[in-house]
XYZ file of C-alpha atoms in Angstrom:
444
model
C 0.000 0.000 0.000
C 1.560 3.675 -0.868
C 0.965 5.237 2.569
C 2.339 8.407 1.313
C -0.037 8.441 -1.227
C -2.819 8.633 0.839
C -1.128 11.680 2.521
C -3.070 14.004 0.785
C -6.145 12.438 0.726
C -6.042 12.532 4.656
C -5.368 16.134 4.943
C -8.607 16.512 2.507
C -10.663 14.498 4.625
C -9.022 16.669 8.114
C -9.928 19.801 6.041
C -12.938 19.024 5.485
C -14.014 17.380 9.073
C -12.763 20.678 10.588
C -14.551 22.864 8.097
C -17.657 21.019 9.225
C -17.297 21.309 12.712
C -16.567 24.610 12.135
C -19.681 25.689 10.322
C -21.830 23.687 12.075
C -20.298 24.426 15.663
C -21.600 28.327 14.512
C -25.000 28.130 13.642
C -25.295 25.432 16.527
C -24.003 28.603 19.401
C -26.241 30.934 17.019
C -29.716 28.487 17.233
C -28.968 27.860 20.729
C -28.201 31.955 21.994
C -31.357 32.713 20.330
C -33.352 30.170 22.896
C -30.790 31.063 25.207
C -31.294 34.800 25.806
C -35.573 34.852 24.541
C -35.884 32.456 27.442
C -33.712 34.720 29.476
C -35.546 38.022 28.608
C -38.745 36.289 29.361
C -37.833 34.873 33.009
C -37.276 31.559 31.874
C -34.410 30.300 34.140
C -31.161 28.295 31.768
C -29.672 25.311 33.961
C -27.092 24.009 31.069
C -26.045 25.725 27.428
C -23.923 22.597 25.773
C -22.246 23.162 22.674
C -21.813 20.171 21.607
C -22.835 16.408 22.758
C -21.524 13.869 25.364
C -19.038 13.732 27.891
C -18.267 17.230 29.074
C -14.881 19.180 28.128
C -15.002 22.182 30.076
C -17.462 23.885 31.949
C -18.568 26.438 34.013
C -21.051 28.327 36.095
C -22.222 32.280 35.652
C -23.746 33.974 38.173
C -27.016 33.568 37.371
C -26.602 29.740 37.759
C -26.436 28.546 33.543
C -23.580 25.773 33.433
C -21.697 27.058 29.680
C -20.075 23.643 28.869
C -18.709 22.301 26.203
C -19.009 18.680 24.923
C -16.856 16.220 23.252
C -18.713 15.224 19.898
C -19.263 18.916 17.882
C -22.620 17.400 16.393
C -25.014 20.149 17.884
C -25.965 21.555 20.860
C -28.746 22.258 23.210
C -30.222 24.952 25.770
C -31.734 22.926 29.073
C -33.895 25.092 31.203
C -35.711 24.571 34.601
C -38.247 21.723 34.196
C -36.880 19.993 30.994
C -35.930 16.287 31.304
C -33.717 16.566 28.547
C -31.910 18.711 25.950
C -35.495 17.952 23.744
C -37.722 19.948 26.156
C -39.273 17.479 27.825
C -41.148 17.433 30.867
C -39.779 16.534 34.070
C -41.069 13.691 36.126
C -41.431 16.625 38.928
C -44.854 18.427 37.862
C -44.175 22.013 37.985
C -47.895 22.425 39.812
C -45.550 21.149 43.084
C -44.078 24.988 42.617
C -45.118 28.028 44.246
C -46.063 30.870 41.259
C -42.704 32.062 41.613
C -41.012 29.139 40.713
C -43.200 28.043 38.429
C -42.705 31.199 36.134
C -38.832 30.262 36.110
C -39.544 26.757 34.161
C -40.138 26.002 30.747
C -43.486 24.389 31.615
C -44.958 26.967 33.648
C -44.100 29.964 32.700
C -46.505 32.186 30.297
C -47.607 30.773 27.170
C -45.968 33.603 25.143
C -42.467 33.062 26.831
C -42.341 29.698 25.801
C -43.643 30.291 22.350
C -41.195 33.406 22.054
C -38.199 30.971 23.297
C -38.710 28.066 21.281
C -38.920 30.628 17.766
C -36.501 32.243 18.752
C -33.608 30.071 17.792
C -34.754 29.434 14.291
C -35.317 33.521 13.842
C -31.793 34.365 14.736
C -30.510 31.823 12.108
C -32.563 33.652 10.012
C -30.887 36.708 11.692
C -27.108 35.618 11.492
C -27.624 34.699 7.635
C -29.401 38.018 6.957
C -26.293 40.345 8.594
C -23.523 38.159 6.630
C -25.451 38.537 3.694
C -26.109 42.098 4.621
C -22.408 42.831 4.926
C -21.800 41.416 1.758
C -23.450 43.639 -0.085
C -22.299 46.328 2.157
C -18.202 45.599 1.386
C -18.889 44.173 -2.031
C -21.679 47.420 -3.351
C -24.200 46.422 -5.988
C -24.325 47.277 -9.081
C -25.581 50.526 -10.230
C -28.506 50.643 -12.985
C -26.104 52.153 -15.698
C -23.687 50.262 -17.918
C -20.297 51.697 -16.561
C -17.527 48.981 -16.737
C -15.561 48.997 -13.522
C -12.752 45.867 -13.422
C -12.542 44.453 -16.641
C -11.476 40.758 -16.279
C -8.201 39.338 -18.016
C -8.444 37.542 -21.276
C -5.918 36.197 -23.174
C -4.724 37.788 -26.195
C -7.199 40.670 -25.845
C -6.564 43.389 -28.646
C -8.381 45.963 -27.637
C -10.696 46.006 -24.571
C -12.850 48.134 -22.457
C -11.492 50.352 -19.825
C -12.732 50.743 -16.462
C -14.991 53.691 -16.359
C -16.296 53.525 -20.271
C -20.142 53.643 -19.751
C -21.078 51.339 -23.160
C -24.033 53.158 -24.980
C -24.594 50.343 -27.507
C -23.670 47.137 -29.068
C -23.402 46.111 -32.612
C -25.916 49.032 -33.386
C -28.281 48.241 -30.720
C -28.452 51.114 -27.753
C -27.886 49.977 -24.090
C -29.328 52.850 -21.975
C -29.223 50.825 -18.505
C -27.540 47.907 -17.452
C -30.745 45.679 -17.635
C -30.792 46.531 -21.564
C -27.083 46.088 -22.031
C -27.465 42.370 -20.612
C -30.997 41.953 -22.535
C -28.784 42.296 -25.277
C -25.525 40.892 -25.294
C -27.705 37.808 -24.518
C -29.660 38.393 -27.962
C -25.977 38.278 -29.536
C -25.165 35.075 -31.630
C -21.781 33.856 -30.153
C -18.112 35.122 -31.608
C -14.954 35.742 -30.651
C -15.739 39.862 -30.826
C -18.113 42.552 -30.723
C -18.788 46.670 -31.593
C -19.045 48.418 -28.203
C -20.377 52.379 -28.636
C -18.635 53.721 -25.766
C -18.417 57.347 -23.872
C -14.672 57.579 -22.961
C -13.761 60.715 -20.853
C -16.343 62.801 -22.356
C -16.011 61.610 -25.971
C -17.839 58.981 -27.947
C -15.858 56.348 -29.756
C -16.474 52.280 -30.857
C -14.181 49.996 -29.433
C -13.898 45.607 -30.265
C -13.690 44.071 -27.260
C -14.253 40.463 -26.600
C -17.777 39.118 -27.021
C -19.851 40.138 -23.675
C -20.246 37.187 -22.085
C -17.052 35.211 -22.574
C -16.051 31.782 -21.572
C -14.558 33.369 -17.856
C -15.070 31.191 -14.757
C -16.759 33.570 -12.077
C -17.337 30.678 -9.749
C -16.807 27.256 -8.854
C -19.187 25.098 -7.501
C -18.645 22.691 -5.004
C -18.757 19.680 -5.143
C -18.750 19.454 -8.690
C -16.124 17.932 -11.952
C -14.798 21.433 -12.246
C -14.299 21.341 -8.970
C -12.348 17.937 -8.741
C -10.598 19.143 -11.914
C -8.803 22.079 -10.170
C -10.730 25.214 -12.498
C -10.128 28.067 -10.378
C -12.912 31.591 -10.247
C -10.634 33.931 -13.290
C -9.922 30.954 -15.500
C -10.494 30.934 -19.322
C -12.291 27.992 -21.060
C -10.404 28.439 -24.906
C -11.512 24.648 -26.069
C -13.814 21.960 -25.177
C -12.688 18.456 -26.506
C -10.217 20.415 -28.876
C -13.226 23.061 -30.377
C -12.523 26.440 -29.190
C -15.404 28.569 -28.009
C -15.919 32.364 -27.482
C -18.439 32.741 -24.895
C -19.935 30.670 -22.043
C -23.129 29.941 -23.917
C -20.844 27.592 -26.157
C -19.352 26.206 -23.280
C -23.154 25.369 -21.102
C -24.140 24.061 -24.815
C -20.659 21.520 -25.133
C -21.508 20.285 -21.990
C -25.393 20.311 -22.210
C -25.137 17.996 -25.402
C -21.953 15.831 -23.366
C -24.445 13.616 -22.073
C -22.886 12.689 -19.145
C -19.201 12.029 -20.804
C -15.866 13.170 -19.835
C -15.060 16.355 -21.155
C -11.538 17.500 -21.777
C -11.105 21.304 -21.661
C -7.912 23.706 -22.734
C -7.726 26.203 -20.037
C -5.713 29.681 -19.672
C -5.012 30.512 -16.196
C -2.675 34.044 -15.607
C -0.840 33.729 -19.045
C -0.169 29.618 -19.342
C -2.727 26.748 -20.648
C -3.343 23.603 -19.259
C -5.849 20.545 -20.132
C -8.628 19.156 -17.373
C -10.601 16.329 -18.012
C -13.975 16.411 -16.223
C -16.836 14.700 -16.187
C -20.575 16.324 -15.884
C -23.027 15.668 -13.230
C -26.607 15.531 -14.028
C -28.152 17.661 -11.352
C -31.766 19.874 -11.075
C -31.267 23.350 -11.028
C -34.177 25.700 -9.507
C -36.067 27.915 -12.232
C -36.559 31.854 -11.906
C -40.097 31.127 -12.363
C -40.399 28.046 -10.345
C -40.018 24.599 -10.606
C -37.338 22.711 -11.531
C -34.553 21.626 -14.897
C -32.270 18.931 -15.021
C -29.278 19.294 -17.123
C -25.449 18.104 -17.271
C -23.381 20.738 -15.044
C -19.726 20.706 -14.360
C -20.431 23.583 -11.339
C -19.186 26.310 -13.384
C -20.918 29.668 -13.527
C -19.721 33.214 -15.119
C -20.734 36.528 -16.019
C -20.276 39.666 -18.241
C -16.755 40.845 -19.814
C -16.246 42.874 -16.744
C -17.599 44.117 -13.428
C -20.189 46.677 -13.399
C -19.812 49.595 -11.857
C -20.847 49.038 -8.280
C -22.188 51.523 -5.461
C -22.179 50.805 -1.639
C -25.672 50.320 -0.625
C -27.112 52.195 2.917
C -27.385 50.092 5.973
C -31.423 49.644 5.159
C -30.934 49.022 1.656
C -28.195 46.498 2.525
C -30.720 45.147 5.518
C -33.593 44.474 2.410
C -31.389 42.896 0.084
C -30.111 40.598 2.883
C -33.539 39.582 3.721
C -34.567 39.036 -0.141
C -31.612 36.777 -0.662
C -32.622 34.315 2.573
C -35.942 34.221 1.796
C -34.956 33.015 -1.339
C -32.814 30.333 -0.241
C -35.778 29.238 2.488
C -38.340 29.479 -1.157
C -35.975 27.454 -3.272
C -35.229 24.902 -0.323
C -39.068 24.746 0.257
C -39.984 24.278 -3.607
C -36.908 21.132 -3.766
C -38.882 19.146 -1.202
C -41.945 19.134 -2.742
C -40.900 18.692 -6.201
C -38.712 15.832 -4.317
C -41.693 14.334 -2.733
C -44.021 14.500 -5.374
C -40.869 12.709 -7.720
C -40.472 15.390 -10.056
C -36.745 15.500 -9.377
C -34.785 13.115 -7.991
C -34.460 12.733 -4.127
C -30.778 13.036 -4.587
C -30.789 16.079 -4.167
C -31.034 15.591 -0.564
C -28.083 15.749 0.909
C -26.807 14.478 4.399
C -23.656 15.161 7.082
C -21.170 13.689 4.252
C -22.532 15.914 1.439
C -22.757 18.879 3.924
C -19.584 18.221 5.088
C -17.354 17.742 1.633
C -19.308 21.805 0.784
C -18.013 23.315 3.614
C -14.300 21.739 3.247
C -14.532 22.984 -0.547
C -16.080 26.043 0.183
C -13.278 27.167 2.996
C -10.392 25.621 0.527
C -11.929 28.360 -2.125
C -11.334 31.442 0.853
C -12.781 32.942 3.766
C -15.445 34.686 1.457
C -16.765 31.907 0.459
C -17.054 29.908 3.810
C -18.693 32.787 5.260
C -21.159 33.065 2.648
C -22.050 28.806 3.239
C -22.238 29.370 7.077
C -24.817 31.851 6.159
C -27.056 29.309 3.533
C -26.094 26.331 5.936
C -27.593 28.835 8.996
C -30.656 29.607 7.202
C -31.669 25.760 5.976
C -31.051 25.084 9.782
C -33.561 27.545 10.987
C -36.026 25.981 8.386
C -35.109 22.276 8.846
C -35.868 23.645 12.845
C -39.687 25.019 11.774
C -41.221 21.933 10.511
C -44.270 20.545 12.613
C -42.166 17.596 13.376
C -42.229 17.007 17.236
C -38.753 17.391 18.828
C -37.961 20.143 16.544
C -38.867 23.490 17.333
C -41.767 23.576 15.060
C -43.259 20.539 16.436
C -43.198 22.184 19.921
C -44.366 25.423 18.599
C -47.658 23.025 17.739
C -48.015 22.535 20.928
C -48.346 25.559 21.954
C -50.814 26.721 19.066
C -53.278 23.513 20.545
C -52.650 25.058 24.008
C -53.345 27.744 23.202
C -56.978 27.041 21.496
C -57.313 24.256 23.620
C -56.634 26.316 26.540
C -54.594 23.596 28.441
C -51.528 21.501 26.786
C -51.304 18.043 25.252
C -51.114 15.678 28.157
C -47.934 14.093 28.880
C -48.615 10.303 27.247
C -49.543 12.308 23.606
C -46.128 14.403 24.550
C -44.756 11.029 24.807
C -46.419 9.040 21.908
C -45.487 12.197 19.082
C -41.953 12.687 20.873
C -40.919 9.568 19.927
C -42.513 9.318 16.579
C -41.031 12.876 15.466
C -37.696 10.984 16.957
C -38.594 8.375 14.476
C -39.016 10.352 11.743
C -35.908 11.966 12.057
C -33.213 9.247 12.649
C -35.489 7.599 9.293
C -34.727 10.763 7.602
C -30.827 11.170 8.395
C -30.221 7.455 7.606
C -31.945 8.247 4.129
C -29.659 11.336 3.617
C -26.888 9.180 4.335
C -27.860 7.148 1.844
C -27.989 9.163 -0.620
C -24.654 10.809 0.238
C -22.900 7.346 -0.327
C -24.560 6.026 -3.055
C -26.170 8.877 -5.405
């Protein structure tokens, strides 16, 4: 056996544990805070905040009497309050009626019906929460793109003749006027593929037609990950010149070449910073959401780019910033919903559920791409967790925030045998569910 072969690979698979428990070990503390300091606020007393499971690493007491510990396996976490058997919520075998009023506020089980309901919701909401402000921030350092075609960086291109400089604001294309940035993309799409194009430009306050490259050339924005692109080394700010030896001009050629691939390896001539190298990848077949909803499967390879250059980009205000955070988590928590269903009902394949290995091998490749980029995954990994948390399932948040909608039109809780009964069926229903992620991590 070549032991120092499998150096390597071991150092992947430590990456990508650590990455993991990294990620995870943050939107656990998040989750948990949230139920945390609600249950605080609302007089709801904290006996143990674990972050993690297991035998205890360290520990210790506040003054206000909440063991902070931390546990050996970094698989989750859990808030236990006055009252609660367990780190599930449930009921203690001492009735909380034995309590004077006083007492009885400081439990889980006794106190108001709001304080509970706040508490449980509360540690889905600041997932929601923790995604919104990294996403927020984002688009606070990064600025969004301002509704006029103004080039600001222009990205490299090999053997590039004549190009666009930063600041040209392009007032048409081949003949066809671009007054706003939405128009210039309407059209470069329109544009049949080639390796150039007519750009009307204003140029320090003079008009003049440059050739540039064709708008949407074959340049790697992004990588996904996992993915054959991925696996094949293609970096963000490569240059796809050739697909199985036919060179292409624009990214539409290259999402057609491997559209049409079928599923077979692709080999690909790539410029990266001045020198060319081959990859041979093969696609995935995967279903990608719709803009208008639903689902399409195609062959992807996890590559995705953009226009010639960057657009000109302005820093939004804090509100603005705020909004646009909020729109891009509710989308995430919309596509996630609308992948279920379609999964359920068998319009895609259930695949595309992924598990702790799947999860696991995203965050390892998203933190080997840079800190950007693991930041922006602990932010999409935070909000499916506050989702995941909201279904009715008992012994999830949303199961227990059932409860208290039936108490609260039933005017007294579910006794303690249905507690019982649906704890352990929701328990059920989840260890089912994990084993069939697993599943479909090592098999699919």
């Amino acid at each position: 056996m070549d032991i120092v072969g499998l150096v390597p690979q071991f150092g992947g698979v430590i990456w990508t544990i650590l990455a993991f428990v990294v990620a995870l070990s943050i939107v656990v503390a998040v989750h948990e805070f949230g139920h945390y300091i609600v249950g605080r606020w609302s007089g709801i007393h904290a006996e143990v905040f674990s972050l993690g499971m297991g035998p205890v690493i360290a520990s210790r007491v506040d003054r206000r009497g909440t063991r902070w510990q931390l546990a050996a396996f970094p698989v989750g976490g859990y808030v236990r309050f006055l009252g609660d058997a367990d780190a599930a919520s449930s009921r203690a075998s001492v009735s909380v009626h034995q309590l004077n009023e006083q007492e009885r506020g400081r439990t889980m089980h006794g106190a108001p019906l709001w304080a509970r309901a706040a508490t449980v919701a509360a540690g889905p909401l600041f997932n929601f929460a923790l995604s919104i402000l990294v996403f927020c921030a984002f688009f606070m350092v990064k600025g969004v793109a301002t509704e006029l075609p103004v080039v600001g960086q222009v990205k490299a291109l090999p053997e590039a003749s004549q190009s666009l400089v930063e600041g040209d604001r392009i007032l048409a294309i081949d003949g066809q006027e671009t007054p706003t940035l939405a128009d210039f993309v309407r059209v470069a799409n329109e544009l049949p593929p080639a390796p150039t194009a007519l750009y009307r430009v204003e140029r320090d306050g003079a008009e003049l037609d440059v050739t540039a490259p064709y708008p949407f050339p074959p340049v790697v924005d992004a990588v996904q990950a996992p993915s054959g692109a991925h696996d094949a080394g293609i970096e963000a700010g490569d240059v796809v010149l050739a697909v199985n030896g036919a060179p292409i001009a624009s990214f539409r050629e290259l999402r057609d070449a491997v559209g049409l691939s079928n599923g077979d390896p692709l080999t690909m001539t790539v410029w990266r910073a001045g020198e060319t190298y081959e990859a041979s990848l093969t696609p995935r077949r995967m279903d990608i959401p719709l803009p208008t909803g639903g689902f399409e499967t195609r062959w992807l390879i996890g590559l995705s780019g953009g226009l010639l250059f960057e657009p000109e980009t302005r820093t939004p205000g804090p509100l603005e910033a705020i909004w646009l955070g909020i729109q891009q988590t509710y989308t995430i928590i919309t596509t996630s919903l609308s992948g279920l269903w379609h999964m359920v009902t068998g319009a895609i394949s259930s695949c595309n559920l992924q598990g702790p290995i799947g999860i696991a091998e995203i965050s390892g490749a998203a933190a080997s791409q840079g800190a950007g980029n693991f930041i922006w995954f602990i932010a999409m990994l935070s909000t499916a967790v506050g989702l995941m948390n909201l279904f009715p399932v008992p012994i999830l948040d949303g199961g227990h925030l059932v409860f208290h909608a039936y108490e609260a039109v039933a005017g007294k809780p579910p006794s303690d045998r249905v507690l019982r009964i649906l704890m352990t069926g929701g328990l059920a229903v989840l260890l089912s569910l994990m084993v069939f992620a697993v599943t479909n991590d090592l098999f699919c």
